[in-house]
CSV table of C-alpha atoms (C1' of nucleotides) in Angstrom, one decimal:
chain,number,residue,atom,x,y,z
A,1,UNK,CA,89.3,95.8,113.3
A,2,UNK,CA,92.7,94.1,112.1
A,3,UNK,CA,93.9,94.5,108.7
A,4,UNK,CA,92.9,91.7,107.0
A,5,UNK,CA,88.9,92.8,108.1
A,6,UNK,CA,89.9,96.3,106.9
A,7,UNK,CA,90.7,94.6,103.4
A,8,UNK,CA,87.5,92.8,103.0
A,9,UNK,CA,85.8,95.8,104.2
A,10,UNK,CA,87.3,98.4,101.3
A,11,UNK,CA,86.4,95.9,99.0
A,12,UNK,CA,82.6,95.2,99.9
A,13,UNK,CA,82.4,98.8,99.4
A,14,UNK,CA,84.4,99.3,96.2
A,15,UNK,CA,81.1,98.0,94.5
A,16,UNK,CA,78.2,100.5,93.3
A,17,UNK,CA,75.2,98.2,94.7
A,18,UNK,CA,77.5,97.1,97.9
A,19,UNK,CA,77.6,100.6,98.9
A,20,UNK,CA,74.1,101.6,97.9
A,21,UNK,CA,73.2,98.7,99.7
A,22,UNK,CA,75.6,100.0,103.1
A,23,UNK,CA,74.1,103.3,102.9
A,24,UNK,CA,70.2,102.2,102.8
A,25,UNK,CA,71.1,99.7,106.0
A,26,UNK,CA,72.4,102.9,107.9
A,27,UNK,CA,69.8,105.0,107.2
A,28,UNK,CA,67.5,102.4,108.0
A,29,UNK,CA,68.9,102.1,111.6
A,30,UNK,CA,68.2,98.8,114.2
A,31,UNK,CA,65.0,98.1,112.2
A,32,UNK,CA,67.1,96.7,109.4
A,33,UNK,CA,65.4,95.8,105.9
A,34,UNK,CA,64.2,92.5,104.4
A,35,UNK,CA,66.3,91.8,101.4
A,36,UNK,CA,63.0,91.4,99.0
A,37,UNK,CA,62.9,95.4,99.8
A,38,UNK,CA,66.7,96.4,99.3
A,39,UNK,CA,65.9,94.0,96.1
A,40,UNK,CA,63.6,96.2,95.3
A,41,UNK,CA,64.8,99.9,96.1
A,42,UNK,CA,68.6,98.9,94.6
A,43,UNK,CA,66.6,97.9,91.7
A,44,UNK,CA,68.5,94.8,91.5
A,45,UNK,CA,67.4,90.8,91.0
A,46,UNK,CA,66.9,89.5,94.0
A,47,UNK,CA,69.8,87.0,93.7
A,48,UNK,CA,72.1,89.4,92.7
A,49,UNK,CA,71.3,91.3,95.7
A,50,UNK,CA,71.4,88.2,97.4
A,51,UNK,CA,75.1,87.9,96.3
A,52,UNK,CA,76.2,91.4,97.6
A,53,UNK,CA,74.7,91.1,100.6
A,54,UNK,CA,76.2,87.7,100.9
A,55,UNK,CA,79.4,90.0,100.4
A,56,UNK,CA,78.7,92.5,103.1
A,57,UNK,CA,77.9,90.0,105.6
A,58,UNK,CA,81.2,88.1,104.5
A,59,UNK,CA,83.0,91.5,105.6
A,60,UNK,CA,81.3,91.7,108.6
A,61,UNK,CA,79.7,95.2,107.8
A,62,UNK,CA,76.3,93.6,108.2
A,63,UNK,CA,74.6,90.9,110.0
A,64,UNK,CA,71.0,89.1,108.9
A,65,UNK,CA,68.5,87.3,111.4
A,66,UNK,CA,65.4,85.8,109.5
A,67,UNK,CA,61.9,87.3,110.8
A,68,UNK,CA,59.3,84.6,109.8
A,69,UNK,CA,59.5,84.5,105.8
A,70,UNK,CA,61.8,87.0,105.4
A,71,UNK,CA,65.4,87.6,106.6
A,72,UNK,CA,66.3,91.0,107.6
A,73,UNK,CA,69.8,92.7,107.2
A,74,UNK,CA,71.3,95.7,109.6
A,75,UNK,CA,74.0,97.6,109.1
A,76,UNK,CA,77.0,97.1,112.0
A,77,UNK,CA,77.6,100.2,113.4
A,78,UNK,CA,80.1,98.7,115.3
A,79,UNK,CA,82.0,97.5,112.5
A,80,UNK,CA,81.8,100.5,110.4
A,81,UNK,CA,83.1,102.5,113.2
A,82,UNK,CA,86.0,100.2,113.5
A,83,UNK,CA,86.8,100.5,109.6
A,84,UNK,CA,86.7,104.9,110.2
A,85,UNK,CA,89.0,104.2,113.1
A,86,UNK,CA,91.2,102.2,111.0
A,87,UNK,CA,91.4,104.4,107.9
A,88,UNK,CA,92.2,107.0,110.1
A,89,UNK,CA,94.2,105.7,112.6
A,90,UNK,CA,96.5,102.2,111.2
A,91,UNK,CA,96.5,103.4,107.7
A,92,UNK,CA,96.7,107.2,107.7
A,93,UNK,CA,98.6,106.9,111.2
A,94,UNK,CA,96.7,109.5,112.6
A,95,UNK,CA,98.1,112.4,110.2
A,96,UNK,CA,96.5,115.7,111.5
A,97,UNK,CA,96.2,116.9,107.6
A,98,UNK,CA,93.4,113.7,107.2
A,99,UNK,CA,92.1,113.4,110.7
A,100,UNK,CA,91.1,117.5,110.5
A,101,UNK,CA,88.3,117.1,107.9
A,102,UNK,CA,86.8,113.9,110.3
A,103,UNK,CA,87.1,116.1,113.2
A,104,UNK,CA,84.8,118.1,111.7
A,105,UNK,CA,82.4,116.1,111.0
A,106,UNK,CA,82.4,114.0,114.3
A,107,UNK,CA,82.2,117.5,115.9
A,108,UNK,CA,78.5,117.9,113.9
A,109,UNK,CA,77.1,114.6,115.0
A,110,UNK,CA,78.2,113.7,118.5
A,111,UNK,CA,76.5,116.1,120.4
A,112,UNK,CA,79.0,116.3,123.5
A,113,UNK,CA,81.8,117.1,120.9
A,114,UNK,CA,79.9,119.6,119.5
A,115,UNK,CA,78.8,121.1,122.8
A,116,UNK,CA,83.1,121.4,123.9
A,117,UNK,CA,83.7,123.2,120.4
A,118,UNK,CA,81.4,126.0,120.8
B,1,UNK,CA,85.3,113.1,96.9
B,2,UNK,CA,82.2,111.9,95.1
B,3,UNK,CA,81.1,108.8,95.6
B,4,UNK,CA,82.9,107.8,92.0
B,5,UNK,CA,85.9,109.0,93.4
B,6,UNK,CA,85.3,106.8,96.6
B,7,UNK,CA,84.4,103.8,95.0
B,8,UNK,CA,87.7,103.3,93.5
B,9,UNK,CA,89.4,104.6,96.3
B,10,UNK,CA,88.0,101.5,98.2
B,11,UNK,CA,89.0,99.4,95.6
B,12,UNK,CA,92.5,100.9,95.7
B,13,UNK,CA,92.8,99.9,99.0
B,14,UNK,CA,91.2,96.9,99.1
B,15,UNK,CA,94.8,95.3,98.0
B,16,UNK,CA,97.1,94.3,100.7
B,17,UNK,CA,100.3,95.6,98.0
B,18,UNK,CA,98.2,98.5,98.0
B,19,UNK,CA,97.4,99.7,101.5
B,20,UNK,CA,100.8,98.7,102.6
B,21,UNK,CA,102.1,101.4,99.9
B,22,UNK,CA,99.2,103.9,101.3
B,23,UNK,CA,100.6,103.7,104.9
B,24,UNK,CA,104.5,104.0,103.5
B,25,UNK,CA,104.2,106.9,101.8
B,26,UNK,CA,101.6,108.4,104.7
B,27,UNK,CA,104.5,107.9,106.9
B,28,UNK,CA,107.0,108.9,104.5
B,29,UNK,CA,105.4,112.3,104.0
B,30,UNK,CA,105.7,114.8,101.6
B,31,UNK,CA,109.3,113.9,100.3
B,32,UNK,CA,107.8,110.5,98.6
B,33,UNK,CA,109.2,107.8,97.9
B,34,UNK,CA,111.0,106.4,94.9
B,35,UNK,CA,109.1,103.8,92.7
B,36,UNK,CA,112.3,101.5,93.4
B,37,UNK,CA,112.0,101.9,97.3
B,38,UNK,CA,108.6,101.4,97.1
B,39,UNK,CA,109.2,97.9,95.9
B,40,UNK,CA,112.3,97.2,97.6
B,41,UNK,CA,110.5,98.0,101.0
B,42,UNK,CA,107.1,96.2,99.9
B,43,UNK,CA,109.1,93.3,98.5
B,44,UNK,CA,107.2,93.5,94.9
B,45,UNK,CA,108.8,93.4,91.6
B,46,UNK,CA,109.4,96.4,89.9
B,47,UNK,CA,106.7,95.8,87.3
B,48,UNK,CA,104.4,94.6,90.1
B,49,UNK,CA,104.6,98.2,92.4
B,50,UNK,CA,104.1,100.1,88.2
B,51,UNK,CA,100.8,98.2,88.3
B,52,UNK,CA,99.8,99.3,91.9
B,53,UNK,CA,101.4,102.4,92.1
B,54,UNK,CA,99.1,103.5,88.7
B,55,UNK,CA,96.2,102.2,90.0
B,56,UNK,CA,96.4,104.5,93.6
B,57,UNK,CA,97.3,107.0,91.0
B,58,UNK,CA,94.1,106.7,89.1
B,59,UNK,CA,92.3,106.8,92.6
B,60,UNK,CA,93.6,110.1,93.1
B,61,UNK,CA,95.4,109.1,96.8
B,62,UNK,CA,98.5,109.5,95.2
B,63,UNK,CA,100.6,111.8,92.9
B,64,UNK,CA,104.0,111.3,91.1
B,65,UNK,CA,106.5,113.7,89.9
B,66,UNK,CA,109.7,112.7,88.1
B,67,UNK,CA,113.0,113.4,90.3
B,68,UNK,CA,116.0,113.0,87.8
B,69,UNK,CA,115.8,109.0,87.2
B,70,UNK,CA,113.4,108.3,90.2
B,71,UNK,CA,109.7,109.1,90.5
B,72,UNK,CA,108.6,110.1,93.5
B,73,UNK,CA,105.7,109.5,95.0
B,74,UNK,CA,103.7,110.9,97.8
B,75,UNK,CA,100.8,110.3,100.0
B,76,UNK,CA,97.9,112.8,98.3
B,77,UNK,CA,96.4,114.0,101.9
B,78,UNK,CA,93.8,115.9,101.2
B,79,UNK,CA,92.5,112.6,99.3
B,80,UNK,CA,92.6,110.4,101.9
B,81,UNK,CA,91.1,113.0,104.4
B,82,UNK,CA,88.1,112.9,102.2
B,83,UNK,CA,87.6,109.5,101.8
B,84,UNK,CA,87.4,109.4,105.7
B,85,UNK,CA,84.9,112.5,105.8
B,86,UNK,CA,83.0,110.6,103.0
B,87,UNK,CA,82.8,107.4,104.6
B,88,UNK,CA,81.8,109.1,108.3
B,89,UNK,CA,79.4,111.7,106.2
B,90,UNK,CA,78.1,110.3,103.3
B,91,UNK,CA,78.0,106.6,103.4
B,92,UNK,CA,77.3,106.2,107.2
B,93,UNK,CA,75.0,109.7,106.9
B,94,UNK,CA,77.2,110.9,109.9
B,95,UNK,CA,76.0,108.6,112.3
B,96,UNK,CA,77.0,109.1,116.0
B,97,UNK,CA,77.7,105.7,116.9
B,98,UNK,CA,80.1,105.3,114.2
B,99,UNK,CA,81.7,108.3,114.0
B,100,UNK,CA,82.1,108.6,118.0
B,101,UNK,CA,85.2,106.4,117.4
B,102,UNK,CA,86.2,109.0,114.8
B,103,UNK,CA,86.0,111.3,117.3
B,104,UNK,CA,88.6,109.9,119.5
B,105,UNK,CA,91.4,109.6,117.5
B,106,UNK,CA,90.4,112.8,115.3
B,107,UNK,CA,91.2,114.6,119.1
B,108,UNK,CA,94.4,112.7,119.6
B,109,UNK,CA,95.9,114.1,116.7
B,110,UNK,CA,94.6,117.4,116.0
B,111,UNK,CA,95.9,119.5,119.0
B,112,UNK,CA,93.9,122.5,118.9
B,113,UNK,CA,91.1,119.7,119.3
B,114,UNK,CA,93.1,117.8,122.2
B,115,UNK,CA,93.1,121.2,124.2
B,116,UNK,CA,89.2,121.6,123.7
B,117,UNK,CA,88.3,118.4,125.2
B,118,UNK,CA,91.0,118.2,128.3
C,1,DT,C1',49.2,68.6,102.5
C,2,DC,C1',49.4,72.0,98.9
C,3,DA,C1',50.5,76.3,97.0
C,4,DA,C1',52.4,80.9,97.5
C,5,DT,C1',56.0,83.9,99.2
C,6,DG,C1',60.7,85.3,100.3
C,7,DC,C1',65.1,84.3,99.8
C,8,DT,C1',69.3,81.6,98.7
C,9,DT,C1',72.2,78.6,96.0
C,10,DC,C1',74.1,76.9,91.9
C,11,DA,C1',76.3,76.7,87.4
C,12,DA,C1',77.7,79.1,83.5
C,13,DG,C1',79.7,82.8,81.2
C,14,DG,C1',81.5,87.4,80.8
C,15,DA,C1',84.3,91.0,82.8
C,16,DT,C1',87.7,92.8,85.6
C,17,DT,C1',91.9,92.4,88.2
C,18,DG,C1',96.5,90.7,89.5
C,19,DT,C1',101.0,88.5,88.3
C,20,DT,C1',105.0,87.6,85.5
C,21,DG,C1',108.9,88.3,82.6
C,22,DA,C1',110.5,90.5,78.5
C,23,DA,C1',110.8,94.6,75.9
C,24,DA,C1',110.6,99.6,75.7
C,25,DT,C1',111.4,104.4,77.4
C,26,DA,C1',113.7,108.2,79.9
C,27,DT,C1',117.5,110.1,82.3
C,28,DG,C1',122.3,110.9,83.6
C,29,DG,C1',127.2,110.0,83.4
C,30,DA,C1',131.6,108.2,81.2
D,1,DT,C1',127.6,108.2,71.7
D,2,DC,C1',127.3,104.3,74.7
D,3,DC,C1',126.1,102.3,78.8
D,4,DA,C1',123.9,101.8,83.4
D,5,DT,C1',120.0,103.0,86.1
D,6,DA,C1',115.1,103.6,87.2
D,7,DT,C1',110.8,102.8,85.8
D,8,DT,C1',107.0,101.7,82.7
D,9,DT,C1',104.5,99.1,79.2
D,10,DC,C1',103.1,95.1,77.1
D,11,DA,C1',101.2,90.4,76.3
D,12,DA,C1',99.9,86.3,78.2
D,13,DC,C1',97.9,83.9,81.6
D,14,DA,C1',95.7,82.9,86.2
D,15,DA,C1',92.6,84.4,89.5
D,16,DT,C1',88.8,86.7,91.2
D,17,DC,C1',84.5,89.1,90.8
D,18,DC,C1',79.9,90.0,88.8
D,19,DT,C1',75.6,88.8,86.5
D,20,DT,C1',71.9,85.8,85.0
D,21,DG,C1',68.3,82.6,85.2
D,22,DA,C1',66.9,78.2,86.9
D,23,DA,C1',66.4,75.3,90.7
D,24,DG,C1',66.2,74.7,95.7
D,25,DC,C1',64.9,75.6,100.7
D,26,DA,C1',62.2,77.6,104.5
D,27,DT,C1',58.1,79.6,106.1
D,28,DT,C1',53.3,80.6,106.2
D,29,DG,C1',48.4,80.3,105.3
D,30,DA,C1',44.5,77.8,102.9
DNA sequence: TCAATGCTTCAAGGATTGTTGAAATATGGA
DNA sequence: TCCATATTTCAACAATCCTTGAAGCATTGA
């Protein structure tokens, strides 16, 4: 993730729906969601959210693959990774006083981590 | 951080005059920076880094205090540590495959960490 | 082939954000 | 007090972003 993605990314989520939007994908997992449903639980036309997911996909923080009528959107994990990494690492240059707080929670959800902390 | 909070954090650092200032005053730690600095090193004019400089003030990722003629700025740590915890816990819901990355360079620059996981 | 469904694209308008240079404010020194 | 320095504020304008509804495209089933 160069800096130029990392802008794009910080603003695709600088938007209410954009991030709702981010957070549903996640939660969702591989299985993605059509957009008529995100439409639909963002409560949100369906070409607006047509728009912000245009957005998202723009900043590479999603990717779309159509299954029959509709077209389903997943969240990159990949990507979103990539923009933690950068936040912490290019723009906070690793600082110890805002990497400690992540530390903690990367301890809670990757198991190996949290099995060397005990 | 609350996701209020982080939505206009994003936005503040969606700006490329912006997150160049961030990563400046990051690695210019707690001393600060002078408003004039700031746009001599970020080659903006002086009215230019007032607009940006309130703006990451209103995000709460920076602070100000008056110095004689100068206000100084500084990087607000404990901000920018939790925007990164949000964006690993709360947006991404703590996710292993995107906080793994976290992980890493959370380890490289917290020693007590770094000694855990030799 | 026709109609229905699911979604996107487009154009228009409003809202927000960014840039610029001139004027205003605050501080310190002669 | 007067001037220089450091910075902000303001107004105007340009640029970008967001919202809306109508029209268009792709896919499926009758």
């Amino acid at each position: 993730m160069d800096q130029r993605q990392a802008l794009t990314a910080f603003g695709a989520l600088s938007q209410e729906t954009r991030l709702h939007i981010i957070r549903m994908l996640v939660v969702a997992g591989p299985d993605g969601m059509a957009a008529g449903a995100i439409a639909e639980r963002a409560e949100v036309s369906p070409s607006n959210v047509s728009f912000h997911l245009k957005e998202l996909e723009r900043s590479g923080l999603i990717a779309q693959q159509r299954e029959s009528r509709s077209i389903i959107y997943t969240a990159n994990y990949e990507a979103l990774g990539g923009l933690v990494r950068f936040l912490m690492e290019d723009c906070c240059s690793g600082h110890p006083e805002i990497c400690a707080p992540a530390a903690e929670v990367a301890a809670c959800c990757t198991p190996k981590m949290e099995e060397k902390l005990q």
